[in-house]
Coordinates of C-alpha atoms and ligand atoms in Angstrom, one line a residue:
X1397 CA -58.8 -14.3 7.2
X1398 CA -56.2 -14.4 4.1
X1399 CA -55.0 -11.0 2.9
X1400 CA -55.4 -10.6 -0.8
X1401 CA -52.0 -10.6 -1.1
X1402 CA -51.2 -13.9 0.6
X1403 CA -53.6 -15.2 -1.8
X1404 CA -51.9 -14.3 -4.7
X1405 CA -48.5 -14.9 -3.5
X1406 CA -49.8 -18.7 -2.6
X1407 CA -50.5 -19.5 -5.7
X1408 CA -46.8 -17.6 -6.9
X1409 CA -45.8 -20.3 -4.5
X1410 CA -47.5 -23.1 -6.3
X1411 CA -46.0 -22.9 -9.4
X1412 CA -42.7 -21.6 -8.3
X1413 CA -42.6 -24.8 -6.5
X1414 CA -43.3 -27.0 -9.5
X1415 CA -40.5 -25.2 -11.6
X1416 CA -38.0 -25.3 -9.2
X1417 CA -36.1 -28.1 -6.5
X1418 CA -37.6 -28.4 -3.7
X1419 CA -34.6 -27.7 -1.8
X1420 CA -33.8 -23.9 -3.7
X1421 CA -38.0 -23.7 -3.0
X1422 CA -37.1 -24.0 0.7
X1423 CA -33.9 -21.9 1.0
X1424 CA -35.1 -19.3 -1.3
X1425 CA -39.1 -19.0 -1.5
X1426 CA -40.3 -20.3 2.3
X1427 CA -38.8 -17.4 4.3
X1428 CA -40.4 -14.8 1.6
X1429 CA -43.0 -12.8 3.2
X1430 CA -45.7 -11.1 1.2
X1431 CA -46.6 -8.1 2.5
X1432 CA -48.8 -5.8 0.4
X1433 CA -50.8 -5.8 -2.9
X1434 CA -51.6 -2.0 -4.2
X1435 CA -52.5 -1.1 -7.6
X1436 CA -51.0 -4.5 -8.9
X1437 CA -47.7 -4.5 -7.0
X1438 CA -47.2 -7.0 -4.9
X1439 CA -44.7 -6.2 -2.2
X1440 CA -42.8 -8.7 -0.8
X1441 CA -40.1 -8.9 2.1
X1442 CA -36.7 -10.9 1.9
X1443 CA -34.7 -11.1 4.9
X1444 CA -31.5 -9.4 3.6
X1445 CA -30.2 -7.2 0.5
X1446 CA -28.1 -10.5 0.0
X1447 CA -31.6 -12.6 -0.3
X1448 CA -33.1 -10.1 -2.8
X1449 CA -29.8 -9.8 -5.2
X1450 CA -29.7 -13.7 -5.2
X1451 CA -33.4 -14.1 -6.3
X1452 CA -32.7 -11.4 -9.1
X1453 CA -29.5 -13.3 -9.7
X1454 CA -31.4 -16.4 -10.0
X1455 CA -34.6 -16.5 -9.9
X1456 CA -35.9 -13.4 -12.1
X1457 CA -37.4 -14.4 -14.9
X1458 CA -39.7 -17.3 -12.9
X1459 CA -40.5 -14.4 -10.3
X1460 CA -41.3 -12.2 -13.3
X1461 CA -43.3 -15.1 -15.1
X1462 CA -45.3 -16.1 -12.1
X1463 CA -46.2 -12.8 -11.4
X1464 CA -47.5 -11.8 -14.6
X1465 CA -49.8 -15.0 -14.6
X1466 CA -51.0 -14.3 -11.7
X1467 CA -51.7 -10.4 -11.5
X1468 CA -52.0 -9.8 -14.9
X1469 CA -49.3 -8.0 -17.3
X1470 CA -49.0 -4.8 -15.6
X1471 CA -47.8 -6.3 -12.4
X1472 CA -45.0 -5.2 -10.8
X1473 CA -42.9 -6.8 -7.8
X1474 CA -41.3 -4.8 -5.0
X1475 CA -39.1 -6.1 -2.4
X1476 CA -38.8 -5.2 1.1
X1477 CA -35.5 -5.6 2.4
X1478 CA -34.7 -6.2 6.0
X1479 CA -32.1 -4.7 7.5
X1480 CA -29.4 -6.1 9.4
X1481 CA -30.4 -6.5 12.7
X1482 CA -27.4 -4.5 14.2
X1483 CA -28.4 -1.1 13.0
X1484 CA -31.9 0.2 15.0
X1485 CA -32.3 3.3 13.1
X1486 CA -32.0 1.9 9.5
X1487 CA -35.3 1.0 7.8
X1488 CA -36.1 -1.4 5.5
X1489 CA -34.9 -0.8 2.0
X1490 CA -38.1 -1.2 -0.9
X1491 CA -36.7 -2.0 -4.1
X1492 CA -38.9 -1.5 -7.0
X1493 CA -39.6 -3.9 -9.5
X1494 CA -40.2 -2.7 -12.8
X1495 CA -43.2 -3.1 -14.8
X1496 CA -43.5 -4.9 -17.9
X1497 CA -42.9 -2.5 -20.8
X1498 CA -39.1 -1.7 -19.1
X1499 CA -38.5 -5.4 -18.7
X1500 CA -35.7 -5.3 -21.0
X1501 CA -33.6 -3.0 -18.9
X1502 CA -34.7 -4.3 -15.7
X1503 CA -31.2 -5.5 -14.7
X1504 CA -30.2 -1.7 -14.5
X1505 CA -32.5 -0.5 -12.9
X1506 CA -32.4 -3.0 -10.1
X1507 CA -28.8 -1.9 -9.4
X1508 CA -30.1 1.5 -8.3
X1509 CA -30.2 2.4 -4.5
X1510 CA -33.0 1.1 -2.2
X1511 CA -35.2 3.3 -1.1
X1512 CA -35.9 3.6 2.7
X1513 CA -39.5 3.8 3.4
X1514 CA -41.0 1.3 5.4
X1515 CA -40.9 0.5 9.4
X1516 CA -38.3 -1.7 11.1
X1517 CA -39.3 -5.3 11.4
X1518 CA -37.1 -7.8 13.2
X1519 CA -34.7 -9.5 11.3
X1520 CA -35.4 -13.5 11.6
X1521 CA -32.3 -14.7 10.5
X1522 CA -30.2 -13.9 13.8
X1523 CA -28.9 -17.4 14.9
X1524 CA -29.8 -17.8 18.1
X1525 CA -27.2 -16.7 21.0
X1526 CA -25.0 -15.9 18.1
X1527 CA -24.2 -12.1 18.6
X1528 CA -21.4 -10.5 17.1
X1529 CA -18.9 -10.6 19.8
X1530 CA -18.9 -14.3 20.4
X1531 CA -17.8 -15.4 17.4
X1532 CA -14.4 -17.3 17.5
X1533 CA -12.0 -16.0 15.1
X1534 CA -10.4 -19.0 14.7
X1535 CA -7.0 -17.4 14.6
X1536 CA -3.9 -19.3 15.9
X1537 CA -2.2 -16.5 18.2
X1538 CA 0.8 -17.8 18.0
X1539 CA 1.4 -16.2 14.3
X1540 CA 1.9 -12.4 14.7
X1541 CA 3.8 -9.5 12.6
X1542 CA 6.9 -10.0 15.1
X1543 CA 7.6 -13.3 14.6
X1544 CA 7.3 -12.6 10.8
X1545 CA 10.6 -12.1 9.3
X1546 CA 10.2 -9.2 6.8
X1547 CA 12.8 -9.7 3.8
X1548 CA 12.7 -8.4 -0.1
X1549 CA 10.6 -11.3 -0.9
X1550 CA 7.6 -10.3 1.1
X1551 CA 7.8 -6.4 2.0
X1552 CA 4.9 -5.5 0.1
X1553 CA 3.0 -8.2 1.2
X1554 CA 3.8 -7.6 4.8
X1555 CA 3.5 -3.5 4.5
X1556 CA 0.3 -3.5 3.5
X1557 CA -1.0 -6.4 5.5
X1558 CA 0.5 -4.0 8.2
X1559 CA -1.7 -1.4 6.8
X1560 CA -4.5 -3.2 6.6
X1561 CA -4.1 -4.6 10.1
X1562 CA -4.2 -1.0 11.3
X1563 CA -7.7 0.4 9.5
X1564 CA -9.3 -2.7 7.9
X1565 CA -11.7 -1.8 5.7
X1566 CA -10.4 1.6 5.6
X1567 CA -7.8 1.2 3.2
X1568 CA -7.5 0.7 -0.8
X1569 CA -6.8 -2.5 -0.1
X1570 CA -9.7 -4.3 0.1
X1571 CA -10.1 -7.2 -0.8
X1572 CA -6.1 -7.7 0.3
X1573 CA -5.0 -10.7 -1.8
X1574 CA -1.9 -12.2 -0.9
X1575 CA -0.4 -15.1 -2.9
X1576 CA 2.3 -17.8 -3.7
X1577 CA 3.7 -21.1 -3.0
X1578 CA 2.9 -23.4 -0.9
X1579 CA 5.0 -23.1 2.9
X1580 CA 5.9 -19.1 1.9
X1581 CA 3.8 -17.8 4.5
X1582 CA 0.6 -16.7 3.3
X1583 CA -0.9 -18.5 6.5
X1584 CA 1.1 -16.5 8.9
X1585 CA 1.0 -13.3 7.4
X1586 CA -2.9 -13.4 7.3
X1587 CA -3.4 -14.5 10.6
X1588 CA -1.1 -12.1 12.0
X1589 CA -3.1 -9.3 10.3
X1590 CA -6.3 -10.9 12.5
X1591 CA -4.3 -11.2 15.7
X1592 CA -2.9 -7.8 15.3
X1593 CA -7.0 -6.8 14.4
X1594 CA -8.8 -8.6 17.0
X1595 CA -6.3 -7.2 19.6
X1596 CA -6.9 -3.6 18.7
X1597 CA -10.2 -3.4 18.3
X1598 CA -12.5 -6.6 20.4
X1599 CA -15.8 -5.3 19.5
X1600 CA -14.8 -6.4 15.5
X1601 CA -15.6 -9.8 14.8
X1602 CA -12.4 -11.2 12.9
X1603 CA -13.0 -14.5 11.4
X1604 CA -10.7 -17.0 10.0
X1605 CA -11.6 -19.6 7.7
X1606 CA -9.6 -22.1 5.0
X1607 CA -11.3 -22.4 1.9
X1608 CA -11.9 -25.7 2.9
X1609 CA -13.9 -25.5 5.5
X1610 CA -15.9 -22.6 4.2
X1611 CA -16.9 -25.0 1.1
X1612 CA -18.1 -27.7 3.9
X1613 CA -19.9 -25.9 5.9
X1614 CA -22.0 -24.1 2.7
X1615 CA -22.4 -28.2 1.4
X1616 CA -23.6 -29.2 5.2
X1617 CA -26.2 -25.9 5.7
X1618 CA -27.3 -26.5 2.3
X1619 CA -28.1 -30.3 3.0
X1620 CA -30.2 -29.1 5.9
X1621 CA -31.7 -26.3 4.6
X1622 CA -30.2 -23.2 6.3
X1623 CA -27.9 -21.7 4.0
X1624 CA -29.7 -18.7 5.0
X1625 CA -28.2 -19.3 8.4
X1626 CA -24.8 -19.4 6.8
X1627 CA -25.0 -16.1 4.7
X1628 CA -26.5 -14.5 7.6
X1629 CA -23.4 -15.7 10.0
X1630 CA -21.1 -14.4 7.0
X1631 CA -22.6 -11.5 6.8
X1632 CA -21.7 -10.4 10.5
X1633 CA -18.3 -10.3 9.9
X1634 CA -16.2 -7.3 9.9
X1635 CA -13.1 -8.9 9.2
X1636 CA -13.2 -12.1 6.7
X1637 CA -9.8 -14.8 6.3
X1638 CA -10.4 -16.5 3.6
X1639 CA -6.8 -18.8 3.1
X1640 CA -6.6 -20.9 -0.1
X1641 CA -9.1 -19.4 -2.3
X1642 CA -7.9 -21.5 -5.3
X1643 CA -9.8 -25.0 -2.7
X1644 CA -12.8 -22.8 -4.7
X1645 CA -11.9 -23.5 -8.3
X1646 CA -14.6 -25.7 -10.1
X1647 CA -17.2 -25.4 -7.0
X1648 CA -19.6 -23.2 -8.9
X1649 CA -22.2 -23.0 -5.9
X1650 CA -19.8 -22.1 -3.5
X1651 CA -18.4 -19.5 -5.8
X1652 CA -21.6 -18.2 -6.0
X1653 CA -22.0 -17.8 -2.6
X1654 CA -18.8 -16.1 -1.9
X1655 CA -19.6 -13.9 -4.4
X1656 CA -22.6 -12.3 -2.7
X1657 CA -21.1 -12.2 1.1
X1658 CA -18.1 -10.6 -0.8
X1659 CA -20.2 -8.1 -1.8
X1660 CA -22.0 -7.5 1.0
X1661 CA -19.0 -7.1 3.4
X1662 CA -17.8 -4.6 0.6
X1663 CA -20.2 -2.5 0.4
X1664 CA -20.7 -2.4 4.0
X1665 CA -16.8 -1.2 4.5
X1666 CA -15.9 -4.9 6.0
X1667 CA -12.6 -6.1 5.2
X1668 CA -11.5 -8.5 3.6
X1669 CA -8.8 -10.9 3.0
X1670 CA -7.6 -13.8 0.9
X1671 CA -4.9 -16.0 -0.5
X1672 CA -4.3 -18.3 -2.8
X1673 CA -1.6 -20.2 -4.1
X1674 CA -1.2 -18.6 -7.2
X1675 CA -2.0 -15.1 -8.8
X1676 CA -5.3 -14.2 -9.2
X1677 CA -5.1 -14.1 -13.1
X1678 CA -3.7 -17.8 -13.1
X1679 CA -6.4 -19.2 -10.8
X1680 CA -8.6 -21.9 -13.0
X1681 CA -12.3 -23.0 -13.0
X1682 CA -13.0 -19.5 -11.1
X1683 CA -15.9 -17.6 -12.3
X1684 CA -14.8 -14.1 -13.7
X1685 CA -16.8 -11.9 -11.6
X1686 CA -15.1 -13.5 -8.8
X1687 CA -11.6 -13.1 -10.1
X1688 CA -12.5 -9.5 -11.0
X1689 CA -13.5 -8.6 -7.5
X1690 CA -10.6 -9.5 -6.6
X1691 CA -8.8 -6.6 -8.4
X1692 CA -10.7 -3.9 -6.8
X1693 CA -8.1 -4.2 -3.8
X1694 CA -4.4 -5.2 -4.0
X1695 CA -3.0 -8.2 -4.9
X1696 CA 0.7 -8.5 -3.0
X1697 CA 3.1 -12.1 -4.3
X1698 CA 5.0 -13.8 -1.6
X1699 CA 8.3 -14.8 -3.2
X1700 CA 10.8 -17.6 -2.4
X1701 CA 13.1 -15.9 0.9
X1702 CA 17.1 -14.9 -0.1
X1703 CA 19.8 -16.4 1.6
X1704 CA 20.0 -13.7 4.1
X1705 CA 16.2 -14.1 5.0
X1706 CA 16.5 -17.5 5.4
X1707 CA 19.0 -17.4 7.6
X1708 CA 17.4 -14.7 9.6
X1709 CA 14.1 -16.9 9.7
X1710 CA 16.3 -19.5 11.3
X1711 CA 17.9 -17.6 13.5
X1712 CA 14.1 -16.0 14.7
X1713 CA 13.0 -19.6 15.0
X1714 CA 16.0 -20.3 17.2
X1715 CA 15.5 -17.3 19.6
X1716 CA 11.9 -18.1 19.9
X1717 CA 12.6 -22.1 21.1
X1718 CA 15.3 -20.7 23.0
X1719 CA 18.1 -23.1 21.2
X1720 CA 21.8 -22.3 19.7
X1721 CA 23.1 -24.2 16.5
X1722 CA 26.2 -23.2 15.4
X1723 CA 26.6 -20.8 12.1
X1724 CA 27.9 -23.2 10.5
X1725 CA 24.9 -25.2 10.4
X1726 CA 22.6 -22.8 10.4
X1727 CA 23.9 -21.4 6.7
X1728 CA 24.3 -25.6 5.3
X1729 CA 20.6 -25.5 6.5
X1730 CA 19.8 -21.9 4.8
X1731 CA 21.7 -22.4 1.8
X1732 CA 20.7 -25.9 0.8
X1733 CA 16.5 -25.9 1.3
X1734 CA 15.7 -23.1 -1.0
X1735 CA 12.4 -23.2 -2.1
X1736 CA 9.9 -23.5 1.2
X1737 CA 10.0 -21.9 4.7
X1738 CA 8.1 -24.7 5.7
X1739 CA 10.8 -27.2 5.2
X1740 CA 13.4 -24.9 6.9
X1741 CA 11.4 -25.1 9.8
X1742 CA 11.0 -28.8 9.5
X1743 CA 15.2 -29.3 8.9
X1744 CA 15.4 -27.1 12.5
X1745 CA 12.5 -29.5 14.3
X1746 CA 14.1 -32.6 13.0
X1747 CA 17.5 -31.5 14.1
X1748 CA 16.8 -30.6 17.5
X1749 CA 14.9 -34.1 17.7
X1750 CA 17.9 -35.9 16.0
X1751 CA 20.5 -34.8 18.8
X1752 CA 18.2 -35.2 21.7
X1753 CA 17.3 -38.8 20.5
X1754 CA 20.4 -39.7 20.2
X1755 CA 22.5 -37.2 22.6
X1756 CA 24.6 -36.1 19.5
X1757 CA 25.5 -32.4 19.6
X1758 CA 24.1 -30.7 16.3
X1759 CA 26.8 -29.9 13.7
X1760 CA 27.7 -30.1 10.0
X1761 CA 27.7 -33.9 9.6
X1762 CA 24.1 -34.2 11.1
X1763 CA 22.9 -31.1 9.6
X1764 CA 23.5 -33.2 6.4
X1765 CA 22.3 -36.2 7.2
X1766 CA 19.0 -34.5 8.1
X1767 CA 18.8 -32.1 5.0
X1768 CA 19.5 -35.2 2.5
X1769 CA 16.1 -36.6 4.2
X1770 CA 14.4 -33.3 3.2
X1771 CA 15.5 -32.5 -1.1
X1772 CA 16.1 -34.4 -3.5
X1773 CA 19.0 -32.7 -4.7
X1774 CA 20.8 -30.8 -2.4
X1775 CA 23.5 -28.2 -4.0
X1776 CA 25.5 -30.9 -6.1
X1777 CA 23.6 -31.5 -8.8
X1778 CA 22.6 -35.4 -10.3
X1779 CA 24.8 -36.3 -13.1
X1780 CA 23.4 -37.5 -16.4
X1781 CA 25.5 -40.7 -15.1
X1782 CA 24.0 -41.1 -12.4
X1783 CA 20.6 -41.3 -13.9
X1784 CA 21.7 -43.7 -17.2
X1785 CA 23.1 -46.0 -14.6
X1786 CA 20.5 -46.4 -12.4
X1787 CA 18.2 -46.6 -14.9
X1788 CA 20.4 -49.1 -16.6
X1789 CA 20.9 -51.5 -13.6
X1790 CA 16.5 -51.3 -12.9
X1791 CA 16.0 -52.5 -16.6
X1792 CA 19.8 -54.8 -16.9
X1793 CA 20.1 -53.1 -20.3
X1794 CA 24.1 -52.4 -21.1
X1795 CA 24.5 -48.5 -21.1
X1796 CA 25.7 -48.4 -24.4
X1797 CA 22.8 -49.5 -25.5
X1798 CA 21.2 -46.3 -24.7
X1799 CA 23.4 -44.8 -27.9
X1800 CA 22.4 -47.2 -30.5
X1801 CA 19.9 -47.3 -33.0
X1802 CA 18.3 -50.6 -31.2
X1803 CA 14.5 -50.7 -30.9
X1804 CA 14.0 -53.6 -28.2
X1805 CA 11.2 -52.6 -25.9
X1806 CA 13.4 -52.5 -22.5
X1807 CA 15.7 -50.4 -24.5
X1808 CA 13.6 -48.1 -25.8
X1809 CA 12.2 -47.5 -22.2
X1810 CA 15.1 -47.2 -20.6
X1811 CA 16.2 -44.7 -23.0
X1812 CA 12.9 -43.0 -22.8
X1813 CA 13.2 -42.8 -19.0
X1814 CA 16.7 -41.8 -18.8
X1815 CA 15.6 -38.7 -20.9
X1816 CA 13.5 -38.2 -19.0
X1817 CA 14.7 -38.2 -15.4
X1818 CA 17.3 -35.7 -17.3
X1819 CA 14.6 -33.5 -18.0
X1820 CA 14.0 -33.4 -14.0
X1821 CA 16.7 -33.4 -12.3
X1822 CA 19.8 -31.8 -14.4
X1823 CA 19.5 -28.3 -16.0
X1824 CA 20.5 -29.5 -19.0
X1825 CA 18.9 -28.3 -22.6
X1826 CA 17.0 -30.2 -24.9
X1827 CA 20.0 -30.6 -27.0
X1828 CA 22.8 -31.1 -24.5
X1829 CA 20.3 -34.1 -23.0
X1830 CA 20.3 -35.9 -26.3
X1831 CA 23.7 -35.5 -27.4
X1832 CA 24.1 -38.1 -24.4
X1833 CA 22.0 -40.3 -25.8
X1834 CA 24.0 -41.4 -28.8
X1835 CA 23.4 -38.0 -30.6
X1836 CA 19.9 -37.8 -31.0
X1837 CA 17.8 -34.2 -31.7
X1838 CA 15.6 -32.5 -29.5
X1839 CA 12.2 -33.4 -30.6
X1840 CA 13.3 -36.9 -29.7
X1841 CA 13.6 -35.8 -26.3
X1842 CA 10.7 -34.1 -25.8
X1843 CA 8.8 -37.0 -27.8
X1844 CA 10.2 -39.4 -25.1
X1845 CA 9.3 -37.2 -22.1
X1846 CA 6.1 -37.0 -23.3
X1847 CA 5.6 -40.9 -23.8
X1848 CA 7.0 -41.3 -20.2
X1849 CA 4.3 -38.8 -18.9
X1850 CA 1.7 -40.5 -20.4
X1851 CA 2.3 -44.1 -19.5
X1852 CA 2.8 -42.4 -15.8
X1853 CA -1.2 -41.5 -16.3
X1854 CA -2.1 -44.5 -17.7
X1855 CA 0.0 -47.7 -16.2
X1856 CA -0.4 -48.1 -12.3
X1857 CA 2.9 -50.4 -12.7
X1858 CA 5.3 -48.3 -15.0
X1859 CA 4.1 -45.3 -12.5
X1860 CA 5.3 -47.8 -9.5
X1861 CA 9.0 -48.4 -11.6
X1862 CA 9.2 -44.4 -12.1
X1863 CA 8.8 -43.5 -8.3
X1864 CA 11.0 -46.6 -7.1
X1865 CA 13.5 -45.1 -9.6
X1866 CA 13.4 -41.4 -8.3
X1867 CA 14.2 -42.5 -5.5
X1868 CA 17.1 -44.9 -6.3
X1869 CA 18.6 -41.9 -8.0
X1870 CA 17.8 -39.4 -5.1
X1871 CA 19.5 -42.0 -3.0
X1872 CA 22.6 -42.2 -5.3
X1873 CA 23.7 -39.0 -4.8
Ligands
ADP250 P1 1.7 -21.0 3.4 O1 0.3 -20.7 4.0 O2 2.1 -20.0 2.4 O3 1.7 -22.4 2.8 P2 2.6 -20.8 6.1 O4 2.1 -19.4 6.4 O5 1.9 -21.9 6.6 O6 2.8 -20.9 4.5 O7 4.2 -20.8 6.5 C1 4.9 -22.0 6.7 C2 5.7 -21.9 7.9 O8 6.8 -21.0 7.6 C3 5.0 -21.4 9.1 O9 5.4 -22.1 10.2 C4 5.4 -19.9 9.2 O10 5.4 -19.5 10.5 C5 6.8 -19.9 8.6 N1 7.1 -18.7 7.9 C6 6.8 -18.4 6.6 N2 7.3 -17.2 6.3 C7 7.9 -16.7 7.4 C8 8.5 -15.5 7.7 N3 8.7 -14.5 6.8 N4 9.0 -15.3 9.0 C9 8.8 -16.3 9.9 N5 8.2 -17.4 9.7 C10 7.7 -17.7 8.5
MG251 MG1 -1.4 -21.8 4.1

């Protein structure tokens, strides 16, 4: 026979279901157990403190709606909470829902503590033969703290991903943001702090996971209906990689998501740790609860290496492969690629592939030829000659033309583009550019920059004439 109270939250379900997709009704309704009815409150169980803060989140005023309809006015909703399956003696939380006359501050009060009343009952979301232990961090072994060369431009970063590698979640440093550029070693550093994590301690379950994927897996359990599955895997983790948070930006549902397994994992001590591309403050289309969470810990920049770290980089790559390139070669390659670790890594593979293809011994002259594949301008700068000519001889306009008053189309964009490509490539100012240019002010710079840009975003063909251009002028120098 029907409890009362699976009566009356049957017919909750009813109309929940008609206000709601059918695919939220699934995820969020169908695993909602109803477990009592005293004195008009309905108690009803959710499988984790995650489930409960993301139907208040979401779904509060239906919840509160329905109920009312169906119970009368003074109704009131608890929640059971289940605990996490791990820790036998913890009971299930009851979180009271308040009645109708304190409606208006129910959002404060449902921020107080849970209170711990009720038996045990088996948590249904563990994933089959998923226990703790087995899951696969994911972490590429190879990248560890001694293989990462510490230098002014990443000391922070590294000292207190040190720090945290030694008592995650036990530091102020949580979550541990570390950001920057792109090939600065945000990858490494974070995966070192897992491998350094994971071989301390193998009962923690480190996880690594790009933005990326995170976002694809969420879209793929949501499509089949066990996002509940997800969160609970999520939940699990004591140690959470999260690389390239800005992959995030725009993706409101995922954000949401992240939002409550960050919470969760912070409340309950885990660590964990992200990165992004760019500072936290700068990141766009990122909700602001998200971006404040991220203060609560430390956010550390990674910053382009000096001279003297790149070298020593080089020279640790070296050791590591077990090769020798002369010093010589080894500060062309340090001084000239500036901007990217990745790329100095790339000029020392291409090297050593160079002079075994072609049984050359690696020195000065290919250690150029092999850089000038890798920057487009590498130490000597391009000369505002350089770029009128080449830009001349694309469009056969006379480069005195470029001074005059002339209007002609071709003209015009050739003078347009030459201003341009001086914007990009020389350090000249606003001022200095145009007084090559037969005298002309700033704003007429900046006014032909800006037409260039635009008919780069709108004219597949001029876009085709700029890039076949940059590189004729990358190649002239
Ligand atoms: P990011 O994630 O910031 O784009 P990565 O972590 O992938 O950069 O780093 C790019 C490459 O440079 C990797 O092969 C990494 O091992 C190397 N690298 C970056 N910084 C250092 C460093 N300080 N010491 C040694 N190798 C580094
Ligand atoms: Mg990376």
């Amino acid at each position: 026979m029907q409890s009362k109270w699976n009566l009356v939250w049957d017919n909750c379900l009813k109309i929940i279901k008609d206000n709601i997709n059918i695919q939220s009704f699934k995820t969020w309704f169908e695993p909602i157990k109803p477990v009592a009815l005293d004195n008009n409150v309905l108690t009803i169980q959710v499988p984790s403190q995650f489930f409960y803060e993301w139907l208040e989140e979401h779904y509060v005023t239906l919840l509160r709606k329905t109920i009312k309809r169906e119970l009368g006015d003074d109704a009131k909703l608890e929640y059971r909470i289940l605990m996490e399956s791990n820790t036998q003696s913890t009971n299930p939380a009851t979180v009271n829902y308040p009645n109708s006359r304190e409606s208006s501050n129910y959002m404060n009060e449902m921020n107080m503590p849970g209170i711990f009343s009720t038996p045990m009952v088996k948590n249904p979301f563990v994933i089959p033969g998923l226990k703790k232990i087995n899951v696969d961090s994911q972490l590429n072994p190879n990248y560890t703290f001694d293989n990462y060369v510490e230098g002014d431009c990443n000391r922070l970063a590294r000292s207190a991903g040190m720090a945290v590698a030694k008592a995650p979640g036990g530091t102020a440093f949580n979550p541990l943001v570390l950001y920057g550029g792109v090939g600065l070693g945000k990858t490494h550093l974070v995966q070192a702090i897992g491998n350094f994590i994971k071989t301390a301690n193998s009962n923690k379950s480190v996880l690594y996971v790009s933005s990326e994927k995170f976002t694809n897996q969420f879209v793929d359990y949501l499509k089949n209906n066990n996002v509940n599955d997800f969160i609970h895997f999520y939940q699990m983790i004591d140690v959470l990689i999260l690389d390239d948070i800005q992959f995030f930006s725009g993706k409101t549902r995922t954000q949401d998501i992240f939002f409550h397994i960050f919470n969760h994992l912070h409340q309950s001590g885990k660590q964990l740790i992200l990165t992004s591309d760019r500072a936290p403050k700068d990141l766009e289309g990122m909700e602001e609860r998200l971006l404040s969470r991220f203060k609560w810990g430390l956010s550390a920049d990674l910053q382009i290496p000096d001279f003297e770290t790149r070298i020593a980089i080089l020279k640790n790559k070296m050791h590591a492969d077990g090769i020798e390139i002369p010093n010589d070669v080894v500060e062309f390659v340090a001084y000239n690629i500036k901007s990217n670790v990745r790329e100095l890594e790339g000029v020392l593979i291409s090297l050593l592939a160079q002079s075994s293809l072609t049984r050359q011994e690696i020195n000065l002259e290919l250690a150029k030829k092999t850089v000038m594949s890798f920057v487009k301008s590498v130490s000597k700068e391009i000369s505002m000659e350089t770029i009128q000519k080449t830009v001349c001889d694309f469009f056969e306009v006379p480069i005195d033309k470029l001074k005059e008053q002339t209007r002609k189309r071709h003209v015009v964009q050739a003078r347009q583009l030459s201003m341009y490509f001086a914007k990009e490539y020389t350090n000249q100012s606003l001022k200095a550019i145009g007084s090559h240019f037969g005298g002309r002010d700033h704003s007429t710079v900046i006014h032909s920059c800006q037409a260039v840009r635009n008919l780069i975003d709108t004219d597949e063909e001029f876009k085709e004439s700029v890039d076949e251009l940059k590189k004729r002028i990358q190649l002239s120098i």
